[in-house]
Short mmCIF file of C-alpha atoms and ligand atoms in Angstrom, two decimals:
data_model
loop_
_atom_site.label_atom_id
_atom_site.label_comp_id
_atom_site.label_asym_id
_atom_site.label_seq_id
_atom_site.Cartn_x
_atom_site.Cartn_y
_atom_site.Cartn_z
CA MET S 1 120.92 67.87 92.81
CA ARG S 2 122.80 65.03 94.47
CA LYS S 3 125.70 63.66 93.59
CA ILE S 4 125.27 59.72 93.50
CA ASP S 5 126.53 58.20 96.20
CA LEU S 6 128.06 55.04 94.29
CA THR S 7 128.46 53.10 97.71
CA ASN S 8 124.91 53.72 99.09
CA PHE S 9 122.51 54.27 96.05
CA HIS S 10 118.82 52.63 95.26
CA LEU S 11 118.05 51.44 91.58
CA ALA S 12 115.10 52.72 90.50
CA THR S 13 112.15 49.70 90.18
CA SER S 14 108.91 49.81 87.90
CA GLU S 15 107.70 50.74 91.79
CA THR S 16 109.81 53.41 92.40
CA ALA S 17 107.41 56.19 90.23
CA ARG S 18 103.86 54.73 92.61
CA GLN S 19 106.10 54.97 95.70
CA ILE S 20 107.06 58.52 95.11
CA ASN S 21 103.42 59.48 94.02
CA ARG S 22 101.88 57.78 96.97
CA ARG S 23 104.29 59.51 99.62
CA ILE S 24 103.04 63.01 97.68
CA ALA S 25 99.68 62.28 97.74
CA LEU S 26 100.19 61.01 101.70
CA ASN S 27 101.90 64.39 102.48
CA PHE S 28 99.17 66.13 100.75
CA VAL S 29 96.34 64.49 102.39
CA ARG S 30 98.40 65.41 105.87
CA ARG S 31 98.73 69.06 104.95
CA TYR S 32 95.70 69.87 103.59
CA GLN S 33 93.40 67.65 105.30
CA PRO S 34 90.01 67.21 104.99
CA LEU S 35 90.30 67.25 100.90
CA SER S 36 88.65 65.37 98.09
CA ARG S 37 89.91 63.14 96.00
CA ALA S 38 89.21 65.69 93.43
CA ASP S 39 90.94 68.50 95.35
CA LEU S 40 94.27 66.40 95.45
CA ALA S 41 94.11 65.72 92.13
CA ARG S 42 94.14 69.66 91.27
CA ARG S 43 96.50 70.35 93.90
CA SER S 44 99.01 67.61 93.32
CA GLY S 45 98.80 67.37 89.27
CA LEU S 46 98.25 63.77 89.17
CA GLN S 47 95.44 62.41 87.00
CA ARG S 48 92.33 61.60 88.82
CA SER S 49 92.78 57.69 87.81
CA THR S 50 96.30 57.76 89.81
CA VAL S 51 94.92 59.57 92.83
CA SER S 52 92.40 56.67 92.98
CA ALA S 53 94.41 54.09 92.44
CA ILE S 54 96.97 55.83 95.03
CA ILE S 55 94.23 56.61 97.95
CA ASP S 56 92.51 53.03 97.63
CA GLN S 57 96.24 51.96 98.33
CA LEU S 58 96.55 54.17 101.46
CA ILE S 59 93.06 53.40 102.88
CA ASP S 60 93.70 49.22 102.74
CA GLU S 61 96.67 50.23 104.72
CA GLY S 62 95.09 52.17 107.07
CA TRP S 63 97.02 55.48 106.30
CA VAL S 64 93.90 57.49 105.04
CA THR S 65 90.36 57.41 106.17
CA GLU S 66 87.56 58.59 103.91
CA GLY S 67 84.31 59.44 105.38
CA ALA S 68 82.90 62.68 106.26
CA VAL S 69 80.91 64.31 103.94
CA GLY S 70 82.26 67.82 102.47
CA HIS S 71 79.85 70.63 101.51
CA ALA S 72 79.38 71.18 98.06
CA PRO S 73 76.67 73.21 96.69
CA ARG S 74 74.54 70.75 94.35
CA GLY S 75 74.98 67.61 92.76
CA ARG S 76 77.40 65.02 93.80
CA ARG S 77 78.90 65.44 97.68
CA PRO S 78 82.44 64.82 97.67
CA ARG S 79 83.82 62.75 100.72
CA SER S 80 86.62 63.80 102.51
CA LEU S 81 89.80 62.36 102.67
CA HIS S 82 92.03 62.49 106.42
CA LEU S 83 95.01 60.83 107.51
CA ASN S 84 94.00 58.19 109.98
CA VAL S 85 95.82 59.32 112.97
CA GLU S 86 95.52 56.06 115.12
CA ARG S 87 97.08 53.85 112.62
CA THR S 88 100.28 53.68 114.16
CA GLY S 89 101.17 54.23 117.68
CA ILE S 90 104.81 55.85 118.17
CA LEU S 91 107.16 55.83 121.24
CA GLY S 92 109.30 58.95 121.59
CA VAL S 93 111.94 58.76 124.67
CA GLU S 94 113.59 62.14 125.77
CA LEU S 95 117.07 60.77 127.09
CA ARG S 96 118.59 63.50 129.88
CA PRO S 97 121.14 63.23 132.56
CA GLU S 98 118.75 63.35 135.35
CA THR S 99 115.12 62.36 133.91
CA THR S 100 114.27 59.87 131.08
CA THR S 101 110.48 60.30 130.05
CA ILE S 102 109.19 57.83 127.24
CA GLY S 103 105.99 59.16 125.74
CA LEU S 104 103.18 57.19 123.31
CA ALA S 105 102.20 59.51 120.29
CA ASP S 106 100.24 59.19 116.85
CA VAL S 107 101.50 59.94 113.83
CA GLU S 108 100.71 63.77 114.50
CA ALA S 109 103.03 63.83 117.80
CA ARG S 110 99.85 64.37 119.74
CA PHE S 111 100.91 62.06 123.50
CA LEU S 112 98.09 59.62 124.74
CA GLY S 113 100.16 59.00 127.52
CA GLN S 114 104.02 59.61 128.82
CA VAL S 115 106.17 58.43 132.06
CA SER S 116 109.43 59.05 133.41
CA PHE S 117 112.34 57.85 135.29
CA PRO S 118 115.34 58.61 137.02
CA THR S 119 118.24 58.12 134.45
CA ALA S 120 120.55 55.33 135.42
CA SER S 121 124.28 55.94 135.50
CA SER S 122 124.79 53.04 133.02
CA PRO S 123 123.36 52.46 129.87
CA GLU S 124 122.96 48.79 130.23
CA ARG S 125 120.62 49.45 133.61
CA PHE S 126 119.01 52.07 131.46
CA ALA S 127 118.01 49.69 128.86
CA VAL S 128 116.73 47.36 131.94
CA ASP S 129 114.47 50.54 132.99
CA LEU S 130 113.25 51.74 129.70
CA ALA S 131 112.37 48.48 128.76
CA GLU S 132 110.01 48.18 131.88
CA ALA S 133 108.77 51.67 131.41
CA THR S 134 107.80 50.78 127.71
CA VAL S 135 106.14 47.49 129.21
CA GLU S 136 104.06 49.52 131.53
CA LEU S 137 103.19 52.38 128.91
CA ARG S 138 101.87 49.75 126.36
CA ARG S 139 99.81 47.91 128.53
CA GLU S 140 97.76 51.12 129.81
CA HIS S 141 97.30 51.86 125.91
CA PRO S 142 96.39 47.63 124.69
CA THR S 143 94.53 48.87 121.46
CA VAL S 144 97.81 51.26 120.27
CA LEU S 145 99.87 49.24 117.39
CA CYS S 146 103.40 50.26 118.28
CA GLU S 147 105.41 50.35 114.92
CA GLY S 148 108.98 51.94 116.37
CA MET S 149 110.76 53.72 118.63
CA GLY S 150 112.47 57.50 118.59
CA VAL S 151 115.13 58.12 121.36
CA SER S 152 116.79 61.62 121.49
CA LEU S 153 119.69 62.02 123.65
CA PRO S 154 122.48 64.58 124.53
CA GLY S 155 125.07 62.70 122.33
CA ARG S 156 125.93 61.26 118.96
CA VAL S 157 125.27 57.95 117.61
CA ASP S 158 127.32 56.76 114.63
CA ASP S 159 125.99 55.41 111.39
CA THR S 160 126.23 52.07 113.15
CA GLY S 161 124.49 53.12 116.18
CA ARG S 162 127.40 53.01 118.51
CA LEU S 163 127.65 56.06 121.28
CA VAL S 164 130.82 58.52 119.98
CA PHE S 165 130.30 61.61 122.68
CA ALA S 166 128.24 61.93 125.43
CA PRO S 167 129.71 64.15 127.87
CA ASN S 168 127.37 65.18 129.91
CA LEU S 169 125.71 61.54 130.17
CA GLY S 170 129.37 60.45 130.96
CA TRP S 171 128.75 57.16 129.14
CA GLY S 172 131.53 55.12 127.07
CA PRO S 173 131.06 54.16 123.63
CA VAL S 174 128.29 51.28 123.36
CA GLN S 175 126.50 49.82 120.66
CA PHE S 176 123.41 51.94 121.95
CA THR S 177 120.84 51.71 119.58
CA GLN S 178 121.06 47.75 119.14
CA MET S 179 121.15 47.47 122.79
CA ILE S 180 117.39 49.41 123.05
CA GLU S 181 116.59 47.51 119.90
CA ARG S 182 117.01 44.31 121.54
CA ALA S 183 115.06 45.36 125.26
CA VAL S 184 112.34 47.33 123.77
CA SER S 185 111.73 44.72 121.06
CA LEU S 186 110.90 47.63 118.31
CA PRO S 187 112.88 49.07 115.42
CA VAL S 188 114.66 52.19 117.19
CA ASN S 189 115.63 55.39 115.79
CA VAL S 190 118.28 57.01 117.79
CA GLU S 191 119.20 61.03 117.20
CA ASN S 192 121.09 63.92 119.32
CA ALA S 193 118.69 66.07 120.99
CA ALA S 194 119.17 69.19 119.02
CA ASN S 195 118.96 67.26 115.52
CA ALA S 196 115.71 65.71 116.62
CA CYS S 197 114.19 69.01 117.63
CA ALA S 198 114.87 70.85 114.01
CA LEU S 199 113.28 67.69 112.43
CA ALA S 200 110.20 68.29 114.68
CA GLU S 201 110.23 71.94 113.80
CA LEU S 202 110.26 70.98 110.39
CA TRP S 203 107.44 68.65 110.60
CA PHE S 204 105.38 70.18 112.89
CA GLY S 205 106.46 73.94 113.38
CA ARG S 206 104.06 76.43 112.14
CA HIS S 207 106.29 77.65 109.53
CA PRO S 208 105.54 78.31 105.77
CA GLU S 209 105.88 75.00 103.58
CA HIS S 210 108.99 76.46 102.06
CA VAL S 211 110.88 76.95 105.17
CA ARG S 212 113.97 74.57 104.59
CA HIS S 213 116.89 75.51 106.76
CA ILE S 214 116.21 75.26 110.53
CA VAL S 215 118.57 75.05 113.13
CA ALA S 216 117.69 73.62 116.37
CA VAL S 217 119.41 75.45 119.97
CA THR S 218 119.19 73.45 123.38
CA VAL S 219 120.00 75.46 126.02
CA SER S 220 120.26 72.76 129.22
CA GLU S 221 123.56 71.84 131.16
CA GLY S 222 125.45 72.40 127.54
CA ILE S 223 124.43 73.84 124.44
CA GLY S 224 123.47 71.35 121.41
CA VAL S 225 122.75 72.45 117.94
CA GLY S 226 120.66 70.57 115.14
CA LEU S 227 121.15 71.43 111.68
CA LEU S 228 118.55 70.91 109.34
CA LEU S 229 119.32 72.35 106.07
CA ASN S 230 117.95 72.17 102.56
CA GLY S 231 115.29 69.91 104.79
CA GLN S 232 117.82 67.28 105.58
CA LEU S 233 119.62 66.63 108.66
CA VAL S 234 123.25 67.43 108.59
CA HIS S 235 125.39 64.94 110.43
CA GLY S 236 128.52 65.36 109.29
CA ALA S 237 132.00 62.91 109.58
CA GLY S 238 131.30 61.12 112.27
CA SER S 239 128.16 62.29 113.01
CA MET S 240 129.95 65.19 114.60
CA ALA S 241 128.34 67.97 113.38
CA GLY S 242 126.99 70.58 115.15
CA GLU S 243 128.97 70.77 118.11
CA PHE S 244 128.62 74.66 118.18
CA GLY S 245 128.42 74.21 121.89
CA HIS S 246 131.89 73.28 122.11
CA VAL S 247 133.65 75.68 119.49
CA SER S 248 136.29 77.70 121.53
CA LEU S 249 135.60 81.26 122.25
CA ASP S 250 138.45 82.23 124.61
CA GLU S 251 142.01 79.65 124.58
CA ALA S 252 142.34 80.88 128.65
CA GLY S 253 138.59 80.72 129.53
CA PRO S 254 136.99 78.16 131.83
CA PRO S 255 137.74 74.56 131.68
CA CYS S 256 134.64 72.26 129.34
CA ARG S 257 133.60 68.57 130.10
CA CYS S 258 135.14 68.02 126.68
CA GLY S 259 138.69 68.48 128.33
CA ARG S 260 138.87 72.20 126.14
CA ARG S 261 138.53 75.60 127.82
CA GLY S 262 136.47 78.55 126.86
CA CYS S 263 133.73 76.84 124.84
CA TRP S 264 130.15 78.54 123.98
CA GLU S 265 128.79 76.39 126.41
CA ARG S 266 130.88 77.63 129.10
CA TYR S 267 129.30 81.26 128.80
CA ALA S 268 125.66 80.57 127.53
CA SER S 269 124.42 77.32 129.38
CA ASN S 270 122.27 77.45 132.35
CA SER S 271 124.81 75.42 134.28
CA ALA S 272 127.18 78.25 133.28
CA ALA S 273 124.84 80.99 134.48
CA VAL S 274 124.04 79.04 137.65
CA GLN S 275 128.22 79.33 138.26
CA HIS S 276 128.26 82.84 137.26
CA TYR S 277 125.57 83.73 139.73
CA ALA S 278 127.17 81.58 142.47
CA ALA S 279 130.47 83.60 141.92
CA THR S 280 129.27 86.83 141.92
CA GLY S 281 127.72 87.05 145.13
CA GLY S 282 124.94 84.85 145.31
CA GLY S 283 125.97 82.06 147.48
CA GLY S 284 126.35 78.38 146.71
CA ALA S 285 125.57 77.03 143.05
CA GLN S 286 124.69 73.51 144.29
CA GLY S 287 121.02 72.51 143.54
CA LEU S 288 119.92 75.89 142.21
CA ARG S 289 118.61 75.88 138.95
CA VAL S 290 118.46 78.81 136.28
CA GLU S 291 114.87 79.43 136.08
CA GLU S 292 115.94 79.96 139.74
CA VAL S 293 118.27 83.06 138.90
CA ALA S 294 115.67 84.32 136.50
CA ARG S 295 113.31 84.73 139.02
CA LEU S 296 115.56 86.20 141.76
CA ALA S 297 116.03 89.08 138.70
CA ASP S 298 112.63 89.31 138.31
CA ALA S 299 112.72 90.04 141.64
CA GLY S 300 115.02 92.51 141.30
CA ASP S 301 118.30 90.84 142.48
CA ALA S 302 120.80 92.83 140.91
CA ALA S 303 123.37 89.85 140.59
CA ALA S 304 120.92 87.92 139.23
CA ILE S 305 119.90 90.33 136.75
CA ALA S 306 123.71 90.74 135.68
CA THR S 307 123.83 86.95 135.20
CA ILE S 308 120.65 86.35 132.95
CA ASP S 309 121.70 89.69 131.01
CA ARG S 310 125.33 88.04 130.59
CA MET S 311 123.95 84.60 129.65
CA ALA S 312 121.05 86.27 127.32
CA ARG S 313 124.62 88.35 125.61
CA HIS S 314 126.98 84.86 125.02
CA LEU S 315 123.86 83.50 123.97
CA ALA S 316 122.54 85.95 121.32
CA THR S 317 126.15 86.38 120.15
CA GLY S 318 126.51 82.56 118.92
CA LEU S 319 123.00 83.06 117.46
CA ALA S 320 124.10 85.83 115.26
CA ASN S 321 127.53 83.97 114.21
CA LEU S 322 125.09 81.06 113.31
CA ALA S 323 122.61 83.27 111.64
CA THR S 324 125.29 84.93 109.40
CA GLY S 325 127.20 81.97 108.67
CA LEU S 326 124.50 79.00 107.55
CA ALA S 327 121.59 81.58 106.55
CA PRO S 328 118.81 79.24 108.67
CA ASP S 329 115.26 81.22 107.59
CA VAL S 330 114.57 79.98 111.20
CA ILE S 331 116.27 79.48 114.73
CA ALA S 332 114.39 77.18 117.20
CA ILE S 333 115.54 77.96 120.81
CA VAL S 334 114.53 74.72 123.24
CA GLY S 335 115.34 74.49 127.03
CA GLU S 336 114.27 76.68 130.35
CA VAL S 337 115.89 79.70 128.82
CA THR S 338 112.11 79.92 126.93
CA GLY S 339 110.64 80.10 130.12
CA PHE S 340 112.21 83.70 131.06
CA TRP S 341 112.44 85.01 127.25
CA HIS S 342 111.05 88.18 128.20
CA ARG S 343 114.59 89.02 129.61
CA VAL S 344 116.42 86.97 126.97
CA GLY S 345 114.26 87.28 123.52
CA PRO S 346 115.14 91.45 123.49
CA VAL S 347 118.77 91.02 124.22
CA VAL S 348 118.82 88.26 121.75
CA ASP S 349 117.17 90.66 119.05
CA ARG S 350 119.04 93.58 119.64
CA ILE S 351 122.17 91.89 118.78
CA MET S 352 121.16 90.19 115.86
CA ALA S 353 119.52 93.60 114.92
CA GLU S 354 123.43 94.84 115.30
CA ARG S 355 125.00 91.59 113.87
CA LEU S 356 123.78 90.63 111.07
CA LEU S 357 124.24 91.24 107.54
CA PRO S 358 121.09 93.62 106.41
CA GLN S 359 120.22 90.47 103.87
CA ALA S 360 119.82 88.43 106.47
CA ALA S 361 115.98 86.93 106.90
CA THR S 362 116.82 84.64 109.94
CA ARG S 363 114.05 84.49 112.61
CA VAL S 364 114.67 83.48 116.23
CA ILE S 365 111.70 81.95 117.89
CA ALA S 366 111.67 80.26 121.78
CA THR S 367 109.86 77.05 121.54
CA ASP S 368 106.63 76.27 123.97
CA PRO S 369 107.83 74.32 126.66
CA ALA S 370 104.30 72.60 126.83
CA ALA S 371 105.02 71.50 123.23
CA GLN S 372 107.75 69.22 124.89
CA PRO S 373 110.21 69.67 121.83
CA ARG S 374 112.91 66.90 122.56
CA LEU S 375 110.28 64.60 123.05
CA ARG S 376 108.06 65.34 120.22
CA GLY S 377 111.61 65.25 118.54
CA ALA S 378 111.98 61.56 119.12
CA VAL S 379 108.43 61.10 117.54
CA THR S 380 109.12 62.74 114.55
CA LEU S 381 112.45 60.62 113.92
CA VAL S 382 109.78 57.60 113.28
CA VAL S 383 107.35 59.99 111.66
CA GLN S 384 109.71 61.16 109.16
CA GLN S 385 110.01 57.06 108.05
CA HIS S 386 106.59 56.83 107.08
CA PHE S 387 105.85 60.77 105.54
CA GLY S 388 109.67 61.47 104.38
CA ALA S 389 110.50 61.28 101.03
CA PRO S 390 111.66 57.74 99.18
CA MET S 391 115.02 57.76 98.94
CA VAL S 392 116.06 58.00 94.67
CA ALA S 393 119.43 56.96 93.31
ZN1 ZN Z 1 133.86 72.00 125.29
#
């Protein structure tokens, strides 16, 4: 149950029940396609006549197609319902400190094209660059109708669209969402990258339907944590929930960009690993990437082996704390670290086995970098607008 928020509620209208049933039917088609009207009625428990009215409307609106003949042993052959994946183009933007990627996807988050450009040092310049890249990408796909844009970024945007926290971008508090909407002339949804990854795991991860508690951990310059509990993102007061990367483990530890010391990300992020390698005999940290340290570890470099092992232990300790405190079904790891999971994964499994309560059922999975989880997360921000449950009361 949810307590009704008397500052933000939706009255039921004569349309409410129809809207809810329509979304349920649309999601059955998405999940079990191809299926017939009869299958849909059987699976959902909706009356055949209700199913027909809803499906006719979804076909009219272009969300569903009914075509290919199904297999029936005899008699009337049922026609199959499919999601019309080409109906809507969605622009996803993965904003990272060095590079921004914009991709055009269908509603199944399959990319039709993408382009990258260097991320500008100011949000104003970034908006101009993004608008140019958007025009370029849309020109290459003139038949695709774009309905919206999702942006994932290493930072936080509050309820009003203002950028409130982005230490790894170094941008001040601008009205970010509105700035991007003006630049690209589309509705825009902005979300923290880790939150967007958690959402993508809910909508596109290969999990059983009952999975509703997902934590995403993005390991890059820093560490981001996206919390999706009870099937919904947790934003917290001021949209600041999930900053486990800045939970201090040692007040006398190394300084952090947030201005304090000993934060989790100062031990378990890519940059922490690179700095540790440089300080323990591996030469200069300038320009060195964590993937190279992992490669040196595979080649037998003792300092590199120790560095990756240290990163893995610190990552695992934090993951064990998240699993114990939040009891998610899944913790999804995103970032370069998944490319050397053969080194990190066994350490994570060992430490989780040692530290978790016997009742804990959390699985840790490394996401596939080829699936571009941050970019897919940005697309999911728009997908959920079309397929998510309508807000009731
Ligand atoms: Zn910090």
